[in-house]
Amino acid sequence: MAPTPAVPDGKRPTLTDLAARAGVSVALASIVMRGAKGAGAATRERVLQAAREIGYRPDSRARLLRSSRSHLLGVQFDLQQPFHADMVEALYIAAESAGYQLALSAVAPSRSGQHAVESLLADRCEALILLSPHAPVRRLTELAAQLPVVSVARRLRPLADGVDVVRAADDEGARQAVDHLVALGHRDIVHIDGGRAPGAADRRRGYKAAMKHHGLTDRIRLVPGGLTEDHGAAAARALLAEATRPTAVLAFNDHCAIGVLDTFLRARIPVPEEISVVGFDDSHLARLAHVQLTTVGQEARQLARRAVSRVVARLEGGATDDEREVVVTPHLVIRSTTRAPCRS
């Protein structure tokens, strides 16, 4: 075997370093690291052993840049939304199974959705998966004219030209939550609204329809809220200031519900003994041991699978327009923040 080359401290080992370490040509080292045919078992093991010894890892981004395709799916997500973190994890699994990689770009208070998308386009992403995008339909249509676009967790009415939609049936999820609370004996059920957030209109509609179905039209009540813990806390403080409080609260999402729970805890209002609380999303926050929030699960893994499968079909010529909108049925997850009311 050729003498072992010294790889300078802090320098990433190259394919040339690997070939020299294993005593083979660069071309043969490349064949082994790509998993291609053309190397014997003994040679393959020698190269892999050398790679472990010097810490060599293939530079997948460099390989992609040399090819005519990037196999990168760009994902825009909201840094402040716990459910988006769950979606990103599920998207990684779905994308890798399909032979694609993800490029992530976050939306934050200091970073707009426009900026997030532009950085993904600069990364040579072949398609975009946008989680709860706030961009107007006109902008989504413009993007879809350039590359495949899937909007996840946002209903588009009317559907934007060329944009695929994968979403949960938000109205059905809200209905399930109200049905659960009514079955427990609740009648004074308040919905903390999501304002203009994606999904909010459908959840409002589902809440109202379910209340009417149970003969509780005169008890329908919406309280201004929003996406964040602060929105939930503000809504909870407004409820606590009233002479008569509801016996149950359906929050717009889990993050909002956490703000509600925290405010009730600080005010020494026991949950669920005095007020039941339901969230929406079944994010990792809802599953925390000290929270155990009853919530509506949005089926993150199924949404991710359907979103990836839709963009891959667009990229590889297998897509049709028969299923431009995929609607996944959510399910209620009952935990410890709901119970029968102590008063009706």
Coordinates of C-alpha atoms in Angstrom, one line a residue:
M1 CA 0.0 0.0 0.0
A2 CA 1.2 3.5 -0.8
P3 CA 2.4 5.6 2.1
T4 CA -0.3 7.2 4.1
P5 CA -0.7 10.9 3.1
A6 CA -0.9 13.4 5.9
V7 CA -4.2 15.3 5.8
P8 CA -3.6 18.7 7.4
D9 CA -5.5 19.4 10.6
G10 CA -8.8 21.1 9.8
K11 CA -8.7 20.2 6.1
R12 CA -11.6 18.1 4.8
P13 CA -10.2 14.8 3.3
T14 CA -10.6 14.7 -0.5
L15 CA -11.3 11.9 -2.9
T16 CA -7.6 12.1 -3.8
D17 CA -6.6 11.7 -0.2
L18 CA -8.8 8.6 0.0
A19 CA -7.4 7.1 -3.1
A20 CA -3.9 7.5 -1.9
R21 CA -4.7 6.1 1.5
A22 CA -6.4 3.0 0.0
G23 CA -3.7 2.6 -2.7
V24 CA -6.1 2.8 -5.6
S25 CA -6.9 5.2 -8.4
V26 CA -9.2 8.2 -7.9
A27 CA -11.6 6.7 -10.4
L28 CA -11.8 3.4 -8.5
A29 CA -12.2 5.2 -5.2
S30 CA -15.1 7.2 -6.7
I31 CA -16.8 4.0 -8.0
V32 CA -16.7 2.5 -4.5
M33 CA -18.0 5.7 -2.7
R34 CA -20.8 6.0 -5.3
G35 CA -21.8 2.3 -4.8
A36 CA -21.4 1.7 -8.5
K37 CA -20.3 -1.6 -10.1
G38 CA -16.7 -2.1 -11.1
A39 CA -14.8 -2.8 -7.8
G40 CA -14.1 -6.2 -6.3
A41 CA -15.2 -7.0 -2.7
A42 CA -11.7 -6.8 -1.3
T43 CA -11.0 -3.5 -3.0
R44 CA -14.4 -2.1 -1.9
E45 CA -13.7 -3.0 1.7
R46 CA -10.2 -1.5 1.6
V47 CA -11.5 1.8 0.3
L48 CA -14.3 1.9 2.8
Q49 CA -11.9 1.2 5.6
A50 CA -9.6 4.0 4.4
A51 CA -12.6 6.3 4.3
R52 CA -13.4 5.5 8.0
E53 CA -9.7 6.0 9.0
I54 CA -9.4 9.5 7.5
G55 CA -13.0 10.6 8.0
Y56 CA -13.8 11.0 4.3
R57 CA -17.4 11.7 3.4
P58 CA -18.6 12.3 -0.2
D59 CA -19.6 15.9 -0.9
S60 CA -23.1 15.4 -2.1
R61 CA -23.7 19.1 -2.8
A62 CA -20.7 19.2 -5.0
R63 CA -21.8 16.1 -6.9
L64 CA -25.3 17.7 -7.4
L65 CA -23.8 20.9 -8.7
R66 CA -21.9 19.0 -11.3
S67 CA -25.0 17.2 -12.6
S68 CA -27.8 18.7 -14.7
R69 CA -30.2 18.2 -11.9
S70 CA -30.0 19.1 -8.2
H71 CA -32.5 16.6 -6.7
L72 CA -33.2 19.3 -4.1
L73 CA -36.6 20.0 -2.8
G74 CA -36.9 23.5 -1.2
V75 CA -39.0 23.7 2.0
Q76 CA -40.2 27.0 3.4
F77 CA -41.3 26.8 7.0
D78 CA -42.1 29.1 9.9
L79 CA -39.4 29.1 12.6
Q80 CA -42.0 29.9 15.3
Q81 CA -44.5 27.1 14.5
P82 CA -43.8 23.8 16.4
F83 CA -46.0 21.9 13.9
H84 CA -43.6 23.0 11.1
A85 CA -40.7 21.4 12.9
D86 CA -42.7 18.1 12.9
M87 CA -43.5 18.5 9.2
V88 CA -39.8 19.1 8.3
E89 CA -38.8 15.9 10.1
A90 CA -41.5 14.0 8.2
L91 CA -40.4 15.6 4.9
Y92 CA -36.8 14.5 5.4
I93 CA -38.0 10.9 5.7
A94 CA -40.3 11.1 2.7
A95 CA -37.8 12.9 0.5
E96 CA -34.9 10.5 1.2
S97 CA -37.1 7.6 0.4
A98 CA -37.8 9.1 -3.0
G99 CA -34.1 9.8 -3.6
Y100 CA -34.2 13.6 -3.0
Q101 CA -32.7 15.9 -0.5
L102 CA -34.1 19.0 1.3
A103 CA -33.0 22.6 1.4
L104 CA -34.6 24.5 4.2
S105 CA -35.4 28.2 4.4
A106 CA -37.1 29.7 7.4
V107 CA -39.6 32.5 7.8
A108 CA -39.1 34.5 11.0
P109 CA -40.1 37.9 12.3
S110 CA -36.9 39.3 10.7
R111 CA -37.1 37.2 7.5
S112 CA -40.0 37.3 5.1
G113 CA -41.5 34.5 3.1
Q114 CA -40.3 36.2 -0.1
H115 CA -36.7 36.1 1.2
A116 CA -37.1 32.5 2.2
V117 CA -38.3 31.5 -1.2
E118 CA -35.6 33.5 -3.1
S119 CA -32.9 31.7 -1.1
L120 CA -34.3 28.3 -2.1
L121 CA -34.4 29.3 -5.8
A122 CA -30.8 30.4 -5.5
D123 CA -29.9 27.0 -4.2
R124 CA -31.1 25.4 -7.5
C125 CA -34.1 23.7 -5.9
E126 CA -36.1 21.7 -8.4
A127 CA -39.4 22.2 -6.6
L128 CA -40.9 24.1 -3.6
I129 CA -42.9 22.7 -0.7
L130 CA -44.4 25.7 1.2
L131 CA -45.7 25.1 4.7
S132 CA -48.7 27.3 5.5
P133 CA -47.6 30.0 3.0
H134 CA -49.0 33.5 3.5
A135 CA -48.1 34.6 0.0
P136 CA -51.0 35.8 -2.2
V137 CA -52.3 33.4 -4.8
R138 CA -50.9 35.6 -7.6
R139 CA -47.3 35.1 -6.2
L140 CA -47.9 31.3 -5.9
T141 CA -49.0 31.2 -9.5
E142 CA -45.9 33.1 -10.6
L143 CA -43.7 30.6 -8.7
A144 CA -45.6 27.6 -10.2
A145 CA -44.8 28.9 -13.7
Q146 CA -41.1 28.4 -12.9
L147 CA -41.0 25.1 -11.0
P148 CA -43.4 22.6 -9.3
V149 CA -45.0 24.1 -6.1
V150 CA -47.0 22.4 -3.4
S151 CA -48.8 24.4 -0.7
V152 CA -49.1 22.4 2.5
A153 CA -51.7 23.2 5.2
R154 CA -53.4 26.0 3.4
R155 CA -56.6 25.9 1.4
L156 CA -56.5 27.9 -1.9
R157 CA -59.8 29.1 -3.2
P158 CA -59.8 29.2 -6.1
L159 CA -56.8 26.8 -6.8
A160 CA -53.8 28.7 -8.1
D161 CA -52.8 27.7 -11.6
G162 CA -50.1 25.0 -11.5
V163 CA -50.0 24.9 -7.6
D164 CA -50.8 21.6 -5.9
V165 CA -52.4 21.6 -2.4
V166 CA -51.9 19.1 0.4
R167 CA -53.8 19.9 3.5
A168 CA -55.8 18.6 6.4
A169 CA -59.6 18.9 6.6
D170 CA -59.4 21.7 9.2
D171 CA -63.2 22.1 9.4
E172 CA -63.5 18.3 10.1
G173 CA -60.9 18.6 12.8
A174 CA -62.7 21.4 14.6
R175 CA -65.9 19.4 14.4
Q176 CA -64.3 16.4 16.1
A177 CA -63.0 18.7 18.9
V178 CA -66.5 20.1 19.5
D179 CA -68.1 16.7 19.3
H180 CA -65.7 15.4 22.0
L181 CA -66.4 18.4 24.3
V182 CA -70.2 18.1 23.9
A183 CA -70.0 14.4 24.6
L184 CA -68.3 15.2 27.8
G185 CA -71.2 17.5 28.7
H186 CA -69.8 20.9 27.7
R187 CA -72.1 23.6 26.3
D188 CA -70.2 26.8 26.8
I189 CA -67.4 26.2 24.3
V190 CA -65.3 29.1 23.1
H191 CA -63.1 29.1 20.0
I192 CA -60.0 31.2 20.1
D193 CA -59.7 32.2 16.5
G194 CA -56.7 32.2 14.3
G195 CA -57.5 35.4 12.5
R196 CA -56.2 35.4 8.9
A197 CA -53.7 32.5 9.5
P198 CA -53.9 29.6 7.0
G199 CA -56.6 27.1 8.1
A200 CA -58.3 29.6 10.4
A201 CA -61.4 30.2 8.2
D202 CA -62.0 26.4 7.9
R203 CA -61.6 25.8 11.6
R204 CA -64.0 28.7 12.4
R205 CA -66.5 27.1 10.0
G206 CA -66.1 23.7 11.5
Y207 CA -66.6 25.0 15.0
K208 CA -69.7 26.9 14.1
A209 CA -71.2 24.0 12.1
A210 CA -70.6 21.6 15.0
M211 CA -72.1 24.0 17.6
K212 CA -75.2 24.4 15.4
H213 CA -75.5 20.6 14.9
H214 CA -75.6 20.2 18.6
G215 CA -78.3 22.9 19.1
L216 CA -75.8 25.3 20.6
T217 CA -76.2 28.1 18.1
D218 CA -76.8 30.7 20.8
R219 CA -73.6 29.7 22.5
I220 CA -71.3 30.2 19.5
R221 CA -68.5 32.5 20.5
L222 CA -65.3 33.5 18.8
V223 CA -62.4 35.2 20.8
P224 CA -59.7 36.9 18.8
G225 CA -56.4 34.9 18.9
G226 CA -53.7 33.8 16.6
L227 CA -50.8 31.5 15.9
T228 CA -48.6 32.1 18.9
E229 CA -48.4 31.5 22.7
D230 CA -48.8 35.2 23.2
H231 CA -52.0 35.2 21.2
G232 CA -53.3 32.4 23.4
A233 CA -52.3 34.1 26.6
A234 CA -54.0 37.4 25.6
A235 CA -57.2 35.5 24.8
A236 CA -57.1 33.6 28.1
R237 CA -56.7 36.8 30.0
A238 CA -59.7 38.2 28.3
L239 CA -61.8 35.2 29.3
L240 CA -60.6 35.4 32.9
A241 CA -61.7 39.0 33.1
E242 CA -65.3 38.0 32.4
A243 CA -67.9 37.3 35.1
T244 CA -68.9 34.0 33.6
R245 CA -66.2 31.8 32.0
P246 CA -66.7 29.1 29.4
T247 CA -66.2 25.5 30.5
A248 CA -64.2 24.6 27.4
V249 CA -61.8 26.3 25.0
L250 CA -60.8 25.2 21.5
A251 CA -57.6 27.0 20.6
F252 CA -56.5 27.7 17.0
N253 CA -53.4 25.6 17.4
D254 CA -51.2 23.9 20.0
H255 CA -48.9 26.9 20.3
C256 CA -51.9 29.1 21.1
A257 CA -53.2 26.5 23.5
I258 CA -49.9 26.5 25.5
G259 CA -50.4 30.2 26.1
V260 CA -53.9 29.5 27.3
L261 CA -52.7 26.8 29.7
D262 CA -49.9 28.9 31.1
T263 CA -52.2 31.8 31.8
F264 CA -54.8 29.6 33.5
L265 CA -52.0 28.0 35.6
R266 CA -50.7 31.4 36.7
A267 CA -54.3 32.4 37.6
R268 CA -54.7 29.2 39.6
I269 CA -57.5 28.0 37.3
P270 CA -57.3 24.2 37.2
V271 CA -57.3 22.5 33.8
P272 CA -59.3 20.4 33.1
E273 CA -61.2 20.5 36.4
E274 CA -62.6 24.0 35.8
I275 CA -61.9 24.6 32.1
S276 CA -61.1 22.0 29.4
V277 CA -58.6 23.0 26.7
V278 CA -58.2 21.5 23.2
G279 CA -55.4 22.4 20.7
F280 CA -54.9 21.7 17.0
D281 CA -51.9 20.1 15.2
D282 CA -50.7 17.4 17.7
S283 CA -47.3 19.0 17.6
H284 CA -44.4 17.8 19.8
L285 CA -45.5 20.5 22.3
A286 CA -48.9 18.7 22.9
R287 CA -47.1 15.5 23.7
L288 CA -44.8 16.9 26.4
A289 CA -45.2 15.0 29.7
H290 CA -46.2 18.1 31.7
V291 CA -48.6 19.3 29.0
Q292 CA -50.5 16.2 27.6
L293 CA -52.8 18.4 25.6
T294 CA -55.9 17.0 24.0
T295 CA -55.6 18.1 20.4
V296 CA -56.5 17.5 16.7
G297 CA -53.8 15.6 14.9
Q298 CA -52.9 16.8 11.4
E299 CA -51.1 13.6 10.3
A300 CA -47.8 15.2 9.6
R301 CA -46.2 12.1 8.1
Q302 CA -49.1 11.5 5.7
L303 CA -49.1 15.2 4.6
A304 CA -45.3 15.0 4.0
R305 CA -45.6 11.8 2.0
R306 CA -48.3 13.2 -0.2
A307 CA -46.5 16.5 -0.7
V308 CA -43.2 14.8 -1.7
S309 CA -45.0 12.3 -3.9
R310 CA -46.8 15.2 -5.7
V311 CA -43.6 17.2 -6.5
V312 CA -41.7 14.1 -7.5
A313 CA -44.6 13.2 -9.9
R314 CA -44.4 16.7 -11.4
L315 CA -40.6 16.5 -11.8
E316 CA -40.5 13.0 -13.3
G317 CA -43.5 13.3 -15.6
G318 CA -46.0 11.2 -13.7
A319 CA -48.3 13.9 -12.5
T320 CA -51.9 14.4 -13.6
D321 CA -54.3 17.3 -12.8
D322 CA -56.8 14.8 -11.3
E323 CA -55.5 15.2 -7.8
R324 CA -54.3 18.8 -7.5
E325 CA -55.8 19.1 -4.0
V326 CA -55.2 16.3 -1.5
V327 CA -57.2 16.5 1.7
V328 CA -56.2 14.4 4.6
T329 CA -58.7 13.6 7.4
P330 CA -57.3 14.6 10.9
H331 CA -58.0 12.7 14.1
L332 CA -58.7 13.8 17.7
V333 CA -56.0 12.8 20.2
I334 CA -57.5 12.7 23.7
R335 CA -55.1 13.4 26.6
S336 CA -55.4 15.0 30.0
T337 CA -56.6 18.6 29.3
T338 CA -60.3 17.6 28.8
R339 CA -62.9 16.1 31.1
A340 CA -66.6 16.5 32.0
P341 CA -67.4 20.0 33.3
C342 CA -68.0 20.6 37.0
R343 CA -70.8 22.9 35.9
S344 CA -73.0 23.1 32.8

